[in-house]
Short mmCIF file of C-alpha atoms (C1' of nucleotides) in Angstrom, two decimals:
data_model
loop_
_atom_site.label_atom_id
_atom_site.label_comp_id
_atom_site.label_asym_id
_atom_site.label_seq_id
_atom_site.Cartn_x
_atom_site.Cartn_y
_atom_site.Cartn_z
CA UNK A 140 -29.30 -31.46 -159.96
CA UNK A 141 -32.47 -31.30 -159.94
CA UNK A 142 -34.85 -28.08 -159.32
CA UNK A 143 -35.44 -28.15 -156.09
CA UNK A 144 -32.63 -29.19 -154.73
CA UNK A 145 -30.18 -25.79 -153.93
CA UNK A 146 -27.06 -28.09 -153.31
CA UNK A 147 -23.56 -26.31 -153.26
CA UNK A 148 -21.15 -26.66 -156.55
CA UNK A 149 -17.99 -26.18 -155.98
CA UNK A 150 -15.97 -25.56 -159.23
CA UNK A 151 -11.61 -25.89 -158.44
CA UNK A 152 -9.25 -22.59 -159.04
CA UNK A 153 -6.57 -24.61 -158.52
CA UNK A 154 -4.61 -22.07 -159.89
CA UNK A 155 -5.04 -19.67 -157.60
CA UNK A 156 -3.58 -20.24 -154.37
CA UNK A 157 -0.42 -20.08 -156.26
CA UNK A 158 -1.82 -16.42 -157.99
CA UNK A 159 -3.01 -15.67 -154.73
CA UNK A 160 0.31 -15.98 -152.67
CA UNK A 161 2.61 -14.36 -156.17
CA UNK A 162 0.56 -11.59 -155.66
CA UNK A 163 1.24 -11.82 -152.17
CA UNK A 164 4.87 -12.43 -152.59
CA UNK A 165 4.83 -9.46 -155.13
CA UNK A 166 3.11 -7.58 -153.14
CA UNK A 167 5.50 -8.24 -150.03
CA UNK A 168 8.55 -7.06 -152.68
CA UNK A 169 7.57 -3.96 -153.56
CA UNK A 170 6.03 -3.28 -150.42
CA UNK A 171 2.41 -2.90 -151.22
CA UNK A 172 0.35 -3.05 -148.50
CA UNK A 173 2.78 -4.43 -146.13
CA UNK A 174 1.60 -3.50 -142.29
CA UNK A 175 3.98 -5.38 -140.63
CA UNK A 176 8.24 -4.99 -140.93
CA UNK A 177 10.72 -8.02 -139.76
CA UNK A 178 13.91 -6.65 -138.56
CA UNK A 179 16.57 -9.11 -138.06
CA UNK A 180 20.58 -7.32 -136.46
CA UNK A 181 19.33 -4.47 -139.11
CA UNK A 182 18.31 -6.15 -142.06
CA UNK A 183 14.60 -5.49 -142.13
CA UNK A 184 11.81 -6.93 -144.00
CA UNK A 185 7.99 -5.63 -145.54
CA UNK A 186 5.50 -7.87 -145.16
CA UNK A 187 1.77 -8.80 -144.35
CA UNK A 188 0.87 -9.97 -140.86
CA UNK A 189 -2.09 -11.98 -142.28
CA UNK A 190 0.96 -13.85 -144.22
CA UNK A 191 2.89 -14.30 -141.32
CA UNK A 192 -0.60 -15.58 -139.39
CA UNK A 193 -1.86 -18.01 -141.47
CA UNK A 194 2.19 -19.48 -141.87
CA UNK A 195 3.59 -18.96 -138.08
CA UNK A 196 2.38 -20.00 -135.25
CA UNK A 197 4.44 -17.36 -133.14
CA UNK A 198 2.73 -14.63 -135.91
CA UNK A 199 -0.96 -16.19 -134.82
CA UNK A 200 -0.82 -16.23 -130.90
CA UNK A 201 1.29 -13.05 -131.31
CA UNK A 202 -1.62 -11.79 -133.63
CA UNK A 203 -4.28 -13.52 -131.54
CA UNK A 204 -5.13 -14.79 -133.93
CA UNK A 205 -5.23 -18.78 -133.29
CA UNK A 206 -8.28 -19.95 -132.86
CA UNK A 207 -9.33 -19.53 -128.90
CA UNK A 208 -7.13 -17.40 -128.75
CA UNK A 209 -8.23 -14.17 -126.39
CA UNK A 210 -7.93 -11.33 -128.56
CA UNK A 211 -6.20 -9.56 -126.62
CA UNK A 212 -3.32 -11.47 -125.91
CA UNK A 213 -1.72 -10.34 -128.87
CA UNK A 214 -0.55 -7.21 -129.88
CA UNK A 215 -3.70 -7.02 -132.39
CA UNK A 216 -3.10 -4.47 -135.19
CA UNK A 217 -0.87 -2.46 -132.81
CA UNK A 218 2.20 -3.12 -133.73
CA UNK A 219 4.38 -3.10 -137.22
CA UNK A 220 7.90 -3.39 -136.48
CA UNK A 221 8.88 -7.28 -134.45
CA UNK A 222 12.89 -7.52 -134.05
CA UNK A 223 14.16 -10.95 -134.63
CA UNK A 224 17.20 -10.30 -133.65
CA UNK A 225 17.04 -13.95 -132.47
CA UNK A 226 16.54 -15.35 -136.26
CA UNK A 227 19.76 -14.48 -138.33
CA UNK A 228 18.85 -12.51 -141.89
CA UNK A 229 19.39 -14.96 -144.10
CA UNK A 230 17.65 -17.28 -142.04
CA UNK A 231 14.44 -14.93 -141.60
CA UNK A 232 14.73 -14.28 -145.81
CA UNK A 233 14.48 -18.23 -146.25
CA UNK A 234 11.45 -18.15 -144.11
CA UNK A 235 9.76 -15.42 -145.36
CA UNK A 236 10.04 -16.58 -148.68
CA UNK A 237 9.09 -20.29 -148.18
CA UNK A 238 6.66 -18.24 -146.47
CA UNK A 239 5.31 -16.77 -149.66
CA UNK A 240 6.31 -19.25 -152.39
CA UNK A 241 5.84 -22.48 -150.22
CA UNK A 242 9.64 -23.27 -151.46
CA UNK A 243 12.65 -23.13 -148.66
CA UNK A 244 16.19 -22.04 -150.79
CA UNK A 245 19.00 -21.87 -148.44
CA UNK A 246 22.85 -23.12 -148.64
CA UNK A 247 23.01 -26.67 -146.40
CA UNK A 248 25.66 -23.80 -144.57
CA UNK A 249 22.68 -21.95 -143.04
CA UNK A 250 20.25 -25.37 -142.67
CA UNK A 251 20.78 -24.81 -138.88
CA UNK A 252 19.77 -21.32 -138.32
CA UNK A 253 16.30 -21.71 -140.28
CA UNK A 254 15.72 -24.44 -138.55
CA UNK A 255 15.98 -22.32 -135.49
CA UNK A 256 14.31 -20.07 -136.74
CA UNK A 257 11.63 -22.00 -138.06
CA UNK A 258 11.62 -23.63 -134.34
CA UNK A 259 10.95 -20.23 -132.95
CA UNK A 260 7.98 -18.34 -135.25
CA UNK A 261 6.77 -22.33 -135.32
CA UNK A 262 6.71 -22.87 -138.41
CA UNK A 263 6.44 -26.56 -138.13
CA UNK A 264 6.82 -27.67 -141.81
CA UNK A 265 10.04 -25.79 -142.39
CA UNK A 266 11.57 -27.41 -139.10
CA UNK A 267 10.32 -30.87 -140.08
CA UNK A 268 12.32 -30.57 -143.06
CA UNK A 269 15.55 -28.48 -141.66
CA UNK A 270 15.88 -31.88 -139.28
CA UNK A 271 14.69 -34.53 -141.87
CA UNK A 272 17.09 -32.90 -143.64
CA UNK A 273 19.84 -32.33 -140.88
CA UNK A 274 19.32 -35.71 -139.27
CA UNK A 275 17.76 -35.02 -136.24
CA UNK A 276 14.92 -36.26 -134.52
CA UNK A 277 12.16 -33.55 -133.27
CA UNK A 278 10.06 -35.91 -130.87
CA UNK A 279 10.38 -36.58 -127.36
CA UNK A 280 8.92 -32.92 -126.18
CA UNK A 281 8.91 -33.29 -122.35
CA UNK A 282 10.80 -36.06 -121.99
CA UNK A 283 13.99 -33.59 -122.96
CA UNK A 284 17.24 -34.34 -121.52
CA UNK A 285 18.62 -31.64 -120.23
CA UNK A 286 21.43 -31.23 -118.64
CA UNK A 287 22.41 -32.41 -115.06
CA UNK A 288 20.68 -30.40 -112.00
CA UNK A 289 24.13 -29.42 -111.39
CA UNK A 290 25.56 -28.40 -115.03
CA UNK A 291 22.57 -26.71 -115.17
CA UNK A 292 23.53 -24.42 -112.15
CA UNK A 293 26.51 -23.81 -113.64
CA UNK A 294 25.34 -23.15 -116.59
CA UNK A 295 23.05 -21.03 -115.49
CA UNK A 296 26.08 -18.75 -113.94
CA UNK A 297 26.75 -16.39 -116.81
CA UNK A 298 25.06 -14.09 -118.28
CA UNK A 299 22.35 -14.54 -120.07
CA UNK A 300 22.70 -13.94 -123.89
CA UNK A 301 19.76 -12.18 -125.14
CA UNK A 302 19.73 -13.51 -128.46
CA UNK A 303 16.09 -12.92 -129.00
CA UNK A 304 14.97 -9.69 -129.17
CA UNK A 305 11.19 -9.42 -129.93
CA UNK A 306 11.28 -5.40 -129.95
CA UNK A 307 7.65 -4.30 -130.94
CA UNK A 308 7.33 -0.81 -131.66
CA UNK A 309 3.68 0.78 -132.42
CA UNK A 310 3.08 4.20 -133.47
CA UNK A 311 2.02 4.93 -129.79
CA UNK A 312 5.01 2.70 -128.68
CA UNK A 313 3.18 1.51 -125.79
CA UNK A 314 4.67 -0.68 -122.57
CA UNK A 315 1.46 -3.12 -123.68
CA UNK A 316 3.10 -4.03 -127.61
CA UNK A 317 5.73 -4.94 -125.86
CA UNK A 318 4.20 -8.17 -124.37
CA UNK A 319 5.30 -11.31 -125.79
CA UNK A 320 3.62 -13.33 -128.07
CA UNK A 321 1.40 -16.22 -126.73
CA UNK A 322 2.93 -19.18 -128.25
CA UNK A 323 1.38 -22.09 -127.29
CA UNK A 324 3.26 -25.69 -128.39
CA UNK A 325 0.33 -28.09 -128.30
CA UNK A 326 0.13 -29.57 -131.08
CA UNK A 327 3.46 -28.30 -131.80
CA UNK A 328 6.33 -30.47 -131.60
CA UNK A 329 8.91 -28.77 -129.48
CA UNK A 330 12.54 -28.47 -131.47
CA UNK A 331 14.27 -30.72 -131.77
CA UNK A 332 17.01 -31.60 -128.87
CA UNK A 333 19.46 -30.00 -128.97
CA UNK A 334 23.10 -30.09 -129.33
CA UNK A 335 25.60 -27.38 -128.22
CA UNK A 336 23.95 -24.37 -129.12
CA UNK A 337 21.07 -25.58 -129.91
CA UNK A 338 20.09 -25.88 -126.88
CA UNK A 339 19.11 -22.28 -126.75
CA UNK A 340 16.98 -21.98 -129.68
CA UNK A 341 14.88 -24.78 -128.15
CA UNK A 342 14.74 -23.50 -124.87
CA UNK A 343 13.88 -19.57 -125.96
CA UNK A 344 11.52 -21.77 -128.12
CA UNK A 345 9.92 -21.90 -125.39
CA UNK A 346 11.10 -18.86 -123.91
CA UNK A 347 8.69 -17.32 -126.78
CA UNK A 348 5.67 -18.28 -125.58
CA UNK A 349 3.19 -15.00 -123.80
CA UNK A 350 3.61 -14.97 -120.08
CA UNK A 351 -0.12 -16.13 -120.01
CA UNK A 352 0.74 -19.39 -121.39
CA UNK A 353 4.38 -19.92 -119.56
CA UNK A 354 2.29 -21.83 -116.80
CA UNK A 355 1.93 -24.30 -119.34
CA UNK A 356 5.56 -24.38 -119.77
CA UNK A 357 6.96 -23.03 -116.44
CA UNK A 358 6.75 -25.98 -114.15
CA UNK A 359 5.69 -24.52 -111.03
CA UNK A 360 7.61 -24.87 -107.93
CA UNK A 361 5.16 -27.09 -105.17
CA UNK A 362 6.52 -25.56 -102.15
CA UNK A 363 5.49 -28.22 -100.06
CA UNK A 364 5.39 -31.91 -100.26
CA UNK A 365 1.54 -32.19 -99.20
CA UNK A 366 0.65 -30.17 -101.50
CA UNK A 367 -1.63 -31.29 -104.31
CA UNK A 368 0.19 -32.55 -106.91
CA UNK A 369 -0.01 -30.72 -110.11
CA UNK A 370 -1.72 -32.08 -113.68
CA UNK A 371 1.64 -31.98 -114.81
CA UNK A 372 3.29 -33.24 -112.29
CA UNK A 373 0.94 -36.53 -112.99
CA UNK A 374 1.87 -36.24 -116.95
CA UNK A 375 4.79 -35.78 -116.43
CA UNK A 376 6.98 -32.90 -116.32
CA UNK A 377 8.95 -34.38 -114.44
CA UNK A 378 11.93 -34.45 -116.86
CA UNK A 379 11.89 -30.52 -116.37
CA UNK A 380 11.61 -29.80 -113.15
CA UNK A 381 13.08 -31.15 -109.79
CA UNK A 382 11.64 -30.25 -106.79
CA UNK A 383 13.89 -31.72 -104.21
CA UNK A 384 16.13 -29.98 -106.04
CA UNK A 385 15.04 -26.65 -106.29
CA UNK A 386 17.31 -23.72 -105.02
CA UNK A 387 14.50 -22.21 -103.26
CA UNK A 388 12.91 -25.53 -101.06
CA UNK A 389 16.05 -25.85 -98.30
CA UNK A 390 16.62 -22.65 -97.54
CA UNK A 391 14.78 -20.25 -99.51
CA UNK A 392 11.05 -20.11 -97.58
CA UNK A 393 12.30 -22.17 -94.14
CA UNK A 394 16.17 -20.92 -93.38
CA UNK A 395 16.32 -17.35 -92.84
CA UNK A 396 15.10 -15.31 -91.17
CA UNK A 397 11.84 -15.31 -89.94
CA UNK A 398 10.48 -13.16 -92.30
CA UNK A 399 7.37 -13.64 -93.56
CA UNK A 400 7.20 -14.98 -97.37
CA UNK A 401 4.11 -15.02 -98.79
CA UNK A 402 2.91 -17.78 -100.04
CA UNK A 403 3.54 -17.92 -103.58
CA UNK A 404 3.80 -20.52 -106.08
CA UNK A 405 7.74 -19.84 -107.37
CA UNK A 406 8.47 -20.60 -110.75
CA UNK A 407 11.28 -21.76 -113.11
CA UNK A 408 12.69 -20.07 -115.54
CA UNK A 409 13.31 -22.45 -118.23
CA UNK A 410 16.12 -20.40 -119.88
CA UNK A 411 18.17 -20.62 -117.25
CA UNK A 412 16.42 -22.78 -114.45
CA UNK A 413 16.28 -19.64 -112.22
CA UNK A 414 13.62 -19.90 -109.45
CA UNK A 415 12.14 -16.98 -109.40
CA UNK A 416 10.10 -16.02 -106.28
CA UNK A 417 7.45 -12.99 -106.47
CA UNK A 418 2.96 -13.20 -107.94
CA UNK A 419 4.60 -11.97 -111.31
CA UNK A 420 8.23 -11.77 -111.70
CA UNK A 421 8.22 -14.28 -113.95
CA UNK A 422 7.64 -11.99 -116.83
CA UNK A 423 9.71 -9.38 -115.65
CA UNK A 424 12.71 -12.11 -115.30
CA UNK A 425 12.02 -13.46 -119.08
CA UNK A 426 13.13 -10.54 -120.29
CA UNK A 427 16.28 -10.68 -119.68
CA UNK A 428 16.04 -13.13 -121.57
CA UNK A 429 14.57 -11.75 -124.33
CA UNK A 430 16.42 -8.42 -123.98
CA UNK A 431 12.79 -6.92 -125.29
CA UNK A 432 12.68 -4.09 -123.42
CA UNK A 433 9.18 -2.34 -123.70
CA UNK A 434 9.66 1.18 -121.57
CA UNK A 435 10.69 3.53 -123.33
CA UNK A 436 11.80 6.90 -121.91
CA UNK A 437 9.94 9.21 -123.22
CA UNK A 438 12.68 12.40 -123.69
CA UNK A 439 15.48 10.64 -124.62
CA UNK A 440 13.89 7.98 -126.21
CA UNK A 441 16.83 4.95 -123.98
CA UNK A 442 14.16 1.96 -122.84
CA UNK A 443 13.72 -0.10 -120.33
CA UNK A 444 13.20 -3.73 -119.15
CA UNK A 445 11.34 -2.67 -116.40
CA UNK A 446 9.08 0.80 -115.37
CA UNK A 447 10.19 0.89 -111.61
CA UNK A 448 14.03 1.54 -113.63
CA UNK A 449 11.93 3.60 -116.14
CA UNK A 450 10.89 5.49 -113.50
CA UNK A 451 14.03 6.43 -111.97
CA UNK A 452 15.90 6.90 -115.11
CA UNK A 453 13.05 9.95 -115.25
CA UNK A 454 14.88 11.75 -112.11
CA UNK A 455 17.53 12.90 -114.75
CA UNK A 456 15.07 14.08 -116.60
CA UNK A 457 13.02 15.79 -114.00
CA UNK A 458 16.27 16.27 -111.78
CA UNK A 459 14.23 15.58 -108.80
CA UNK A 460 17.57 13.54 -105.94
CA UNK A 461 14.79 11.95 -104.00
CA UNK A 462 17.63 10.87 -101.24
CA UNK A 463 19.03 13.65 -99.34
CA UNK A 464 21.88 13.49 -97.28
CA UNK A 465 20.93 14.42 -93.90
CA UNK A 466 24.83 15.58 -93.04
CA UNK A 467 25.44 17.23 -96.72
CA UNK A 468 24.04 18.90 -99.47
CA UNK A 469 24.58 16.00 -101.52
CA UNK A 470 21.60 14.46 -102.63
CA UNK A 471 20.83 11.04 -104.65
CA UNK A 472 19.38 9.39 -107.08
CA UNK A 473 18.13 6.16 -105.37
CA UNK A 474 18.79 5.16 -102.33
CA UNK A 475 21.27 2.94 -101.83
CA UNK A 476 23.46 5.67 -103.32
CA UNK A 477 22.21 7.53 -100.07
CA UNK A 478 23.61 4.58 -97.69
CA UNK A 479 27.24 4.46 -99.78
CA UNK A 480 27.03 7.67 -98.94
CA UNK A 481 26.41 7.72 -95.33
CA UNK A 482 28.88 5.23 -95.01
CA UNK A 483 31.20 8.15 -95.79
CA UNK A 484 30.71 10.51 -93.24
CA UNK A 485 30.08 7.72 -90.60
CA UNK A 486 33.48 6.29 -91.67
CA UNK A 487 31.77 3.32 -91.81
CA UNK A 488 33.89 0.29 -93.75
CA UNK A 489 32.05 -2.97 -92.31
CA UNK A 490 33.96 -4.92 -94.90
CA UNK A 491 37.13 -6.02 -94.19
CA UNK A 492 39.72 -8.22 -96.08
CA UNK A 493 40.15 -10.62 -94.32
CA UNK A 494 43.53 -11.37 -95.61
CA UNK A 495 45.37 -8.01 -95.11
CA UNK A 496 42.68 -6.17 -93.82
CA UNK A 497 42.35 -3.69 -95.25
CA UNK A 498 38.28 -2.30 -95.01
CA UNK A 499 36.11 -1.24 -97.31
CA UNK A 500 32.99 0.59 -97.50
CA UNK A 501 31.53 -1.11 -100.07
CA UNK A 502 31.03 -4.78 -99.85
CA UNK A 503 32.07 -4.88 -103.84
CA UNK A 504 35.01 -3.48 -103.66
CA UNK A 505 35.27 -5.68 -101.50
CA UNK A 506 34.91 -8.22 -103.70
CA UNK A 507 37.16 -6.57 -106.21
CA UNK A 508 39.62 -5.91 -104.21
CA UNK A 509 39.60 -10.23 -103.22
CA UNK A 510 39.33 -10.78 -106.78
CA UNK A 511 41.77 -8.79 -108.10
CA UNK A 512 45.17 -8.90 -106.45
CA UNK A 513 47.59 -10.83 -104.63
CA UNK A 514 44.82 -12.27 -102.10
CA UNK A 515 43.47 -14.49 -104.41
CA UNK A 516 47.50 -15.45 -104.91
CA UNK A 517 47.58 -15.92 -100.95
CA UNK A 518 45.12 -17.95 -100.52
CA UNK A 519 46.03 -20.33 -103.21
CA UNK A 520 49.84 -21.08 -101.26
CA UNK A 521 47.98 -21.96 -98.21
CA UNK A 522 49.77 -24.99 -97.26
CA UNK A 523 48.90 -28.96 -98.40
CA UNK A 524 46.76 -30.62 -95.84
CA UNK A 525 48.89 -33.18 -93.96
CA UNK A 526 51.95 -31.70 -94.85
CA UNK A 527 52.67 -29.88 -92.31
CA UNK A 528 56.33 -31.89 -90.46
CA UNK A 529 55.06 -30.49 -86.73
CA UNK A 530 51.46 -32.29 -87.66
CA UNK A 531 49.85 -29.45 -85.90
CA UNK A 532 47.76 -27.85 -88.53
CA UNK A 533 47.71 -23.71 -88.37
CA UNK A 534 45.06 -21.95 -87.55
CA UNK A 535 43.69 -21.73 -90.76
CA UNK A 536 44.26 -25.29 -91.50
CA UNK A 537 41.58 -26.37 -88.42
CA UNK A 538 39.02 -23.85 -89.61
CA UNK A 539 39.84 -25.73 -93.41
CA UNK A 540 39.64 -29.57 -91.21
CA UNK A 541 36.80 -28.60 -89.82
CA UNK A 542 34.47 -27.18 -92.28
CA UNK A 543 35.72 -29.71 -95.41
CA UNK A 544 32.19 -31.34 -95.29
CA UNK A 545 30.00 -29.29 -93.29
CA UNK A 546 27.37 -28.26 -94.36
CA UNK A 547 27.40 -23.76 -94.76
CA UNK A 548 24.55 -23.29 -91.88
CA UNK A 549 27.06 -25.60 -89.57
CA UNK A 550 30.15 -23.14 -91.12
CA UNK A 551 28.33 -20.44 -90.93
CA UNK A 552 27.77 -21.13 -86.71
CA UNK A 553 31.32 -21.14 -86.83
CA UNK A 554 31.92 -18.27 -87.72
CA UNK A 555 29.49 -16.87 -85.65
CA UNK A 556 30.80 -18.27 -83.12
CA UNK A 557 34.78 -16.99 -83.57
CA UNK A 558 33.23 -13.15 -83.99
CA UNK A 559 33.21 -12.81 -87.40
CA UNK A 560 35.66 -13.56 -90.24
CA UNK A 561 37.30 -16.76 -90.24
CA UNK A 562 40.68 -15.39 -91.78
CA UNK A 563 42.02 -17.35 -94.46
CA UNK A 564 39.16 -20.02 -94.94
CA UNK A 565 38.20 -20.02 -98.44
CA UNK A 566 34.98 -21.44 -97.98
CA UNK A 567 33.06 -22.54 -101.36
CA UNK A 568 29.71 -23.55 -101.37
CA UNK A 569 29.47 -26.43 -103.44
CA UNK A 570 31.88 -29.16 -104.27
CA UNK A 571 31.73 -28.02 -107.60
CA UNK A 572 30.20 -23.73 -106.43
CA UNK A 573 32.48 -21.86 -109.14
CA UNK A 574 31.61 -18.77 -107.62
CA UNK A 575 34.46 -17.15 -105.63
CA UNK A 576 31.90 -13.83 -105.32
CA UNK A 577 29.89 -16.52 -102.91
CA UNK A 578 32.93 -17.61 -100.92
CA UNK A 579 33.84 -14.17 -100.15
CA UNK A 580 30.45 -13.31 -98.83
CA UNK A 581 30.77 -16.42 -96.51
CA UNK A 582 33.83 -15.13 -95.20
CA UNK A 583 33.72 -12.33 -94.82
CA UNK A 584 29.88 -10.18 -95.83
CA UNK A 585 27.26 -10.76 -94.17
CA UNK A 586 27.22 -14.69 -92.92
CA UNK A 587 23.45 -14.57 -92.86
CA UNK A 588 22.61 -13.28 -96.30
CA UNK A 589 25.73 -14.97 -97.47
CA UNK A 590 23.78 -18.38 -95.98
CA UNK A 591 20.43 -17.14 -97.34
CA UNK A 592 21.88 -17.61 -100.80
CA UNK A 593 24.18 -20.02 -100.66
CA UNK A 594 21.81 -22.54 -98.99
CA UNK A 595 18.45 -20.82 -100.43
CA UNK A 596 19.98 -19.26 -103.47
CA UNK A 597 22.95 -20.35 -106.06
CA UNK A 598 23.35 -23.60 -104.64
CA UNK A 599 21.66 -26.66 -106.13
CA UNK A 600 21.62 -28.43 -103.10
CA UNK A 601 19.74 -27.26 -99.80
CA UNK A 602 22.96 -27.31 -98.37
CA UNK A 603 25.79 -27.27 -99.94
CA UNK A 604 29.04 -29.10 -98.95
CA UNK A 605 31.98 -26.67 -98.31
CA UNK A 606 35.04 -27.80 -99.80
CA UNK A 607 38.72 -26.14 -100.03
CA UNK A 608 39.36 -24.78 -103.70
CA UNK A 609 43.23 -24.18 -103.72
CA UNK A 610 43.03 -28.10 -102.70
CA UNK A 611 41.03 -29.18 -105.46
CA UNK A 612 43.87 -31.06 -107.24
CA UNK A 613 44.40 -33.29 -104.04
CA UNK A 614 40.77 -32.76 -102.98
CA UNK A 615 39.42 -34.99 -106.39
CA UNK A 616 38.69 -38.35 -104.71
CA UNK A 617 36.78 -36.65 -101.97
CA UNK A 618 35.53 -33.98 -104.03
CA UNK A 619 34.11 -37.49 -106.23
CA UNK A 620 33.25 -39.20 -103.13
CA UNK A 621 30.81 -35.84 -101.74
CA UNK A 622 29.42 -35.98 -105.59
CA UNK A 623 28.34 -39.36 -104.68
CA UNK A 624 26.74 -38.84 -101.53
CA UNK A 625 25.09 -35.91 -102.79
"C1'" DC B 99 43.86 -0.13 -107.12
"C1'" DT B 100 40.62 2.59 -105.35
"C1'" DG B 101 36.50 5.23 -105.01
"C1'" DG B 102 32.05 6.42 -106.94
"C1'" DG B 103 27.74 6.55 -109.78
"C1'" DG B 104 24.86 3.65 -112.46
"C1'" DA B 105 22.65 -0.10 -114.42
"C1'" DA B 106 20.24 -4.80 -113.85
"C1'" DG B 107 18.07 -8.22 -111.58
"C1'" DG B 108 16.20 -10.70 -107.52
"C1'" DG B 109 12.81 -9.93 -103.82
"C1'" DG B 110 9.39 -8.88 -100.08
"C1'" DC B 111 5.86 -6.42 -99.69
"C1'" DC B 112 1.41 -3.74 -100.78
"C1'" DC B 113 -2.72 -2.48 -103.31
"C1'" DC C 253 -2.30 -13.58 -108.69
"C1'" DG C 254 -0.42 -10.30 -111.56
"C1'" DG C 255 1.60 -5.64 -111.37
"C1'" DG C 256 3.59 -1.57 -109.13
"C1'" DC C 257 6.81 0.09 -105.98
"C1'" DC C 258 10.88 -0.31 -103.23
"C1'" DC C 259 14.66 -2.35 -101.32
"C1'" DC C 260 19.06 -4.85 -101.79
"C1'" DT C 261 23.02 -6.94 -104.14
"C1'" DT C 262 25.95 -6.91 -107.94
"C1'" DC C 263 28.56 -5.87 -111.92
"C1'" DC C 264 30.74 -1.95 -114.90
"C1'" DC C 265 32.50 2.01 -116.16
"C1'" DC C 266 34.94 6.37 -115.15
"C1'" DA C 267 38.17 9.70 -112.48
#
DNA sequence: CTGGGGAAGGGGCCC
DNA sequence: CGGGCCCCTTCCCCA
């Protein structure tokens, strides 16, 4: 180096990184300077947010430490406890050990859990290593083979479990701390697909995207065919979204009611595939999967997923009952409680069991009645089609024969034409629709709403065929044919 | 089994 | 467009 040249000299300290990590690990073990506690199923793991942000894309996004990340997106300094029940305690411990020692020590039996945790937390190298060991492949993210739409819809029926519970607590416990961390997947191979239980992990990996990033992951459902194709559509996001199958397309906006619908882009939940209508509703829906409850009652500590639920809950503490009965001194917390109560005064029992003719004031009580007892048995004992020796079907079979492959809309017209429920005609919306409740709404409930839901809501297709559940065995061939038509 | 209360979740309207 | 507020439906629980 010449005297006039102010060159940079690099003096390597090869042990520095190891020593640094080792000391950080020692600090972690003693709890020194730990500013973040991870919990999983009651187990607590003190850690350093800087380390977690360095090792995990999830925490990097969460703390706004990702380059180009808006600082206000992350939780910043406000959170100190991260509940990660989505990752098993053993897996979380292994991942933390890796973070502080660069060595992953796990049992082979726990490999899958670690893989899942690594995927959820965005620890790519660990996920890759686990996949290698498990012989899985993690590429091909956007072309994930999702279950068939029909299968997805059936799966979505079951109430979503909530394995991911990133509940964030800060000293002031503000709802803002409940924001899900923003986690993009760019440059980050998505979770390996997928067998069985890992499907959920895969979905939840995407789920953990912050709301502002969901728009990148969640496929908006185009409103109309003439919509300008979105970037996602053109870039091959088709695998995930099937707009023509969208529940909201055929029935939702146009089928019903004449009620004006705002032009809001429906969004599809990546977990349950449900179409969520309404601006700003998707983050709210996502909390049903994550179990996140950012809104806490200051009086009793109960937490809620939504602030409007908290508001109603607070009435219990304040004694406020804003819905007084005009006929008696009763007051109610909820408007619908008052509505139910008023039906008692009026004696109005508009929901009648089509089989035993018992009437109910509440629709859900009718549904319960129908599910619970012999009315169902009556239904299953209906005569077989074509077995009537007289050759002339009974009156209810009339309905069956004519409804068998009708659209729900046509069925509704028929029902309305009958001036009331068509007794004993158990309609099922969709050849494989597993919802007897829906059936009873069609039969006994307000027809318009039933159709609204059947066509725009639960049916995977705009117009579901109507079939007869109790004759399914005999009709399997026809059902199969019907499915092919679909 | 029924009546009733409450919670949870979705959608519409409005700001 | 996001969020607040409200209404509605459905489910669960208890008496």
